[in-house]
PDB file of C-alpha atoms in Angstrom:
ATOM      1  CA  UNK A 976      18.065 -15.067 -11.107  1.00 49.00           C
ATOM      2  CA  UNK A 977      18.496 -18.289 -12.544  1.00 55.00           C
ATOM      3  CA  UNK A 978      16.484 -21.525 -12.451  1.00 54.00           C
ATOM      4  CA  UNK A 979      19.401 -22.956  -9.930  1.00 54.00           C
ATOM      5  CA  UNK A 980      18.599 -20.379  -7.362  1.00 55.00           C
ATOM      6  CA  UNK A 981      14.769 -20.338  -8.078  1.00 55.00           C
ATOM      7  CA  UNK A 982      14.733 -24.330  -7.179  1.00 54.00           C
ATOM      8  CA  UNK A 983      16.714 -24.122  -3.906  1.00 63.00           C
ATOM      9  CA  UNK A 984      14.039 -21.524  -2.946  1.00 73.00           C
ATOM     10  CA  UNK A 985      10.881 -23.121  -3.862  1.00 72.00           C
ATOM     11  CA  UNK A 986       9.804 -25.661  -1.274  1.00 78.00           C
ATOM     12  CA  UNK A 987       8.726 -28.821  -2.757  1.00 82.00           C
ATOM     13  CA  UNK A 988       5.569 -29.754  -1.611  1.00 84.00           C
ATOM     14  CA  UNK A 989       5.352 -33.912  -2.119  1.00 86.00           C
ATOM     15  CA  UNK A 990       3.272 -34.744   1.000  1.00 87.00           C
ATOM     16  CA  UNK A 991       0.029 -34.834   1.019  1.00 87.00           C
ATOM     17  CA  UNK A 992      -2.627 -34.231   4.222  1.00 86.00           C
ATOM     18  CA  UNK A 993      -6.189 -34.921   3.365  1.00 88.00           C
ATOM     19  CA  UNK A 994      -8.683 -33.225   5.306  1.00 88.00           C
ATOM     20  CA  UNK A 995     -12.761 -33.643   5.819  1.00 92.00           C
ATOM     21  CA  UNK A 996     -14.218 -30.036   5.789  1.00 91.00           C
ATOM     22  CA  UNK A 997     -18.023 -29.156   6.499  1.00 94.00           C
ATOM     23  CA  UNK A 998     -19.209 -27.397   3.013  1.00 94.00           C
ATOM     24  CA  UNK A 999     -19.805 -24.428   4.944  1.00 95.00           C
ATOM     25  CA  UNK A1000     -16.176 -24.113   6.265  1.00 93.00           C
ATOM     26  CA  UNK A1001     -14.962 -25.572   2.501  1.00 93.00           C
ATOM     27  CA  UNK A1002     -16.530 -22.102   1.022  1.00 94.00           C
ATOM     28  CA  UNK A1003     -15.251 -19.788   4.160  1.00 93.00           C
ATOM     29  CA  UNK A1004     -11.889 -20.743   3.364  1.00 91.00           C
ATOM     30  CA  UNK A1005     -12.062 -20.635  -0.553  1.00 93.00           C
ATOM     31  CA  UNK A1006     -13.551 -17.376  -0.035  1.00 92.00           C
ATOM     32  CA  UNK A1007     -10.608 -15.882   2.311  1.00 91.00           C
ATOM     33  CA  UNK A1008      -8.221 -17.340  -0.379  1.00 93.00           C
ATOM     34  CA  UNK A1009      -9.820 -15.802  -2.580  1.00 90.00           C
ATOM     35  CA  UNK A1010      -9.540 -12.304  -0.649  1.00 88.00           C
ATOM     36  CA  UNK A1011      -5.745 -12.938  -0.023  1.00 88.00           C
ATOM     37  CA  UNK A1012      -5.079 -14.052  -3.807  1.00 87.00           C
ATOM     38  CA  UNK A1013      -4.491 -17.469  -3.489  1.00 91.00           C
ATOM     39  CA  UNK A1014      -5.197 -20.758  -3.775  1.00 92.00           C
ATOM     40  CA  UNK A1015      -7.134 -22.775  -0.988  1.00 91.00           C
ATOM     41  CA  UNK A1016      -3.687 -25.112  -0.851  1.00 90.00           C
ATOM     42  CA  UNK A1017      -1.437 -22.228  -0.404  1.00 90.00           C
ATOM     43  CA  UNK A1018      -3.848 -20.214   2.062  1.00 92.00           C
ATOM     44  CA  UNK A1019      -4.242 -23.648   4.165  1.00 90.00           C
ATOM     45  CA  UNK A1020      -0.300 -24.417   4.101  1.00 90.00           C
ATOM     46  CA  UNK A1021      -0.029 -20.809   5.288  1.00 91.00           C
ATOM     47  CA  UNK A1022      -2.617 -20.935   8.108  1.00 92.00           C
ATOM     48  CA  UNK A1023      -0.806 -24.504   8.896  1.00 89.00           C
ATOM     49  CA  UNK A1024       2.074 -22.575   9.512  1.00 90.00           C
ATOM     50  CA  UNK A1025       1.064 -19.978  11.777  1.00 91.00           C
ATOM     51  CA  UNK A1026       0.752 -17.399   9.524  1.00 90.00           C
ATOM     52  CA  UNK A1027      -2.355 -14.890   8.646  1.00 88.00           C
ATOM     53  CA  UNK A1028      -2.038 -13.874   5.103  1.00 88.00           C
ATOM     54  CA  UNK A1029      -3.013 -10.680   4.155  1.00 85.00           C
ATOM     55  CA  UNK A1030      -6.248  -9.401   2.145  1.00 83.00           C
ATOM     56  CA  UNK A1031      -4.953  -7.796  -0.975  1.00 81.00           C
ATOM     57  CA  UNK A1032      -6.599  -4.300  -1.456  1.00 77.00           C
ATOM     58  CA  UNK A1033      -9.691  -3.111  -2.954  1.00 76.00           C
ATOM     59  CA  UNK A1034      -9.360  -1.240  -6.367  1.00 78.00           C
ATOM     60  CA  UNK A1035     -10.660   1.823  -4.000  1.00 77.00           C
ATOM     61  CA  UNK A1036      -8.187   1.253  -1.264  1.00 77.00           C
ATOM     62  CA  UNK A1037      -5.332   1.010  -3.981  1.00 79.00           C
ATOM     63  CA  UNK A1038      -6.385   4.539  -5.773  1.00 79.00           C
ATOM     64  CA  UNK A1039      -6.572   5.985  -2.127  1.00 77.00           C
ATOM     65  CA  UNK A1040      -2.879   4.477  -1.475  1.00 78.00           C
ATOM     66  CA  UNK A1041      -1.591   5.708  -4.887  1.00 81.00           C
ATOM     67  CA  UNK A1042      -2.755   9.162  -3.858  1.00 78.00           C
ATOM     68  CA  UNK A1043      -1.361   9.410  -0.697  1.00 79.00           C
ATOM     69  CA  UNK A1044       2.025   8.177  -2.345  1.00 81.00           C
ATOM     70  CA  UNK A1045       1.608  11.100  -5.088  1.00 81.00           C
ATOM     71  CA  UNK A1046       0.399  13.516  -1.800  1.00 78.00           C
ATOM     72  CA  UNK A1047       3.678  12.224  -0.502  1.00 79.00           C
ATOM     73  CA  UNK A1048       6.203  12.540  -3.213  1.00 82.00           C
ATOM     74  CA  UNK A1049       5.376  16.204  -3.862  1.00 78.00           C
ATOM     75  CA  UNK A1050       5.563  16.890  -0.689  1.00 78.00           C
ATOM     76  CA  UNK A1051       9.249  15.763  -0.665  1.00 81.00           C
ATOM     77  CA  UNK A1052       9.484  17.265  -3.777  1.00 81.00           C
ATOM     78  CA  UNK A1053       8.980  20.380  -1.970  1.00 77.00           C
ATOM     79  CA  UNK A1054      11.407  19.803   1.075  1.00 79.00           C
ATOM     80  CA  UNK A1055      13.986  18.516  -1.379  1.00 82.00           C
ATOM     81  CA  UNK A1056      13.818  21.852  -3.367  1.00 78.00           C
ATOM     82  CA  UNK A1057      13.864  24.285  -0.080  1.00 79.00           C
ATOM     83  CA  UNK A1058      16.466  21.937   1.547  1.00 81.00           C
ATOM     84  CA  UNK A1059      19.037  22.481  -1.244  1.00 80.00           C
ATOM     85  CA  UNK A1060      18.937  26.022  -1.237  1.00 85.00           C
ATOM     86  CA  UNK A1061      20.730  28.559   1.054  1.00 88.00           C
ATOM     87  CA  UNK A1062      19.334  29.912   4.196  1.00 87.00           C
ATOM     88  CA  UNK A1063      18.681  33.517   3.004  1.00 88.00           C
ATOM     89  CA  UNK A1064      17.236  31.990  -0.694  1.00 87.00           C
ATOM     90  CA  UNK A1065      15.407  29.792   1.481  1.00 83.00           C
ATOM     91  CA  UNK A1066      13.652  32.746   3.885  1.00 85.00           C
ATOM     92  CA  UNK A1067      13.484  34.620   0.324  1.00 85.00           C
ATOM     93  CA  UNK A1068      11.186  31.889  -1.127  1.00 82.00           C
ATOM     94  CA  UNK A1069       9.139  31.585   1.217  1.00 81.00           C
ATOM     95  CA  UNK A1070       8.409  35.171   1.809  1.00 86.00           C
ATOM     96  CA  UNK A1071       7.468  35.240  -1.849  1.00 85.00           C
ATOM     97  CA  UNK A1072       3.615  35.825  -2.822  1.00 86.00           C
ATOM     98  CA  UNK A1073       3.479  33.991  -5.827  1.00 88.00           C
ATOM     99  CA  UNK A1074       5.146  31.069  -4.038  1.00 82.00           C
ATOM    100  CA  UNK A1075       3.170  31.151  -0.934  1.00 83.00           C
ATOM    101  CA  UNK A1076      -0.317  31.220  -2.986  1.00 85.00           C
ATOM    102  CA  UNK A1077       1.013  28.154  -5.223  1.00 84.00           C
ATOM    103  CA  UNK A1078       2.415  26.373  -1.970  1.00 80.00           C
ATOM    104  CA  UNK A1079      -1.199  26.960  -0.399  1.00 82.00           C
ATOM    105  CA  UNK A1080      -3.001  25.713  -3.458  1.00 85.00           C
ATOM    106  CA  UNK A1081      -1.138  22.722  -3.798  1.00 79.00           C
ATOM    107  CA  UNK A1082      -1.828  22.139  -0.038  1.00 80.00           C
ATOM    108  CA  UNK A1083      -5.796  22.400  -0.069  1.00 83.00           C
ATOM    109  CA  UNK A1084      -5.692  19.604  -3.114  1.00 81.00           C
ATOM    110  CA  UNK A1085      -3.784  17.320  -1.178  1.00 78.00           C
ATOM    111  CA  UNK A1086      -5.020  18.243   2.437  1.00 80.00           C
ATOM    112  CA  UNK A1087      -8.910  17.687   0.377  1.00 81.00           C
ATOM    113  CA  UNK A1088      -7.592  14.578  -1.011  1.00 78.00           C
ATOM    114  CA  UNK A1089      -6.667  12.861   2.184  1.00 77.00           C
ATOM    115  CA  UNK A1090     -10.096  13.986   4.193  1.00 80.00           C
ATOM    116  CA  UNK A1091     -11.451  12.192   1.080  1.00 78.00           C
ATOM    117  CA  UNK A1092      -9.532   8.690   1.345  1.00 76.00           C
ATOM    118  CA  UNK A1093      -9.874   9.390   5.288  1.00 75.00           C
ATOM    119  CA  UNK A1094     -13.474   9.590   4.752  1.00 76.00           C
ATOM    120  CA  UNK A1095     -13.731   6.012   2.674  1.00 74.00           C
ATOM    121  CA  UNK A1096     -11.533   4.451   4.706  1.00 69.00           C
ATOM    122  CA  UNK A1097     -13.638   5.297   7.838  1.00 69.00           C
ATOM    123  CA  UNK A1098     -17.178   4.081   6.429  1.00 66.00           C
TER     124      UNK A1098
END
């Protein structure tokens, strides 16, 4: 993009509204801005608008979400690799030992992984 675009989508903020805040309320909302990664202008001029900005993610809560992405992506992997095949190569797969044991392996570590993140994300 170039600076011309950028401009026309960047508000301008040149008012300014001065507000009297209690110093508990003052450290509430630096504290949710904070939690939402932003400023206390920007989290105000969001609230002002009606709009609840959201609390960015723990370090935790982001491992847990890359895992269930990874969990994910193999699982496609393995749909994408059964779906391309014929019918009978398909059935021929999957009546395979060696296959069958890997599949269920590979099931357990994710299935164990998401009991975990379920777990954390329950306490």
């Amino acid at each position: 993009m170039n600076k011309k675009n950028i401009d026309k989508e960047t508000p301008k903020y040149t008012s300014r509204l001065i507000v009297r805040l209690t110093p508990q309320l003052h450290k509430e909302i630096a504290e949710y801005a904070t939690l939402c990664g932003l400023t206390t202008s920007a989290y105000a001029r969001k609230r002002l608008e009606g709009k609840y900005p959201k609390q960015r993610l723990t370090d935790k809560e982001m491992e847990a979400l890359n895992s269930l992405s990874d969990a994910r992506g193999d699982i496609q992997k393995l749909f994408g690799f059964l779906k391309g095949r014929p019918l009978t190569e398909r059935e021929n797969i999957l009546r395979s030992e060696i296959f069958m044991k890997r599949w269920r392996t590979s099931a357990e570590v994710i299935l164990n992984r998401m009991i975990e993140i379920e777990k954390y994300l329950t306490q």
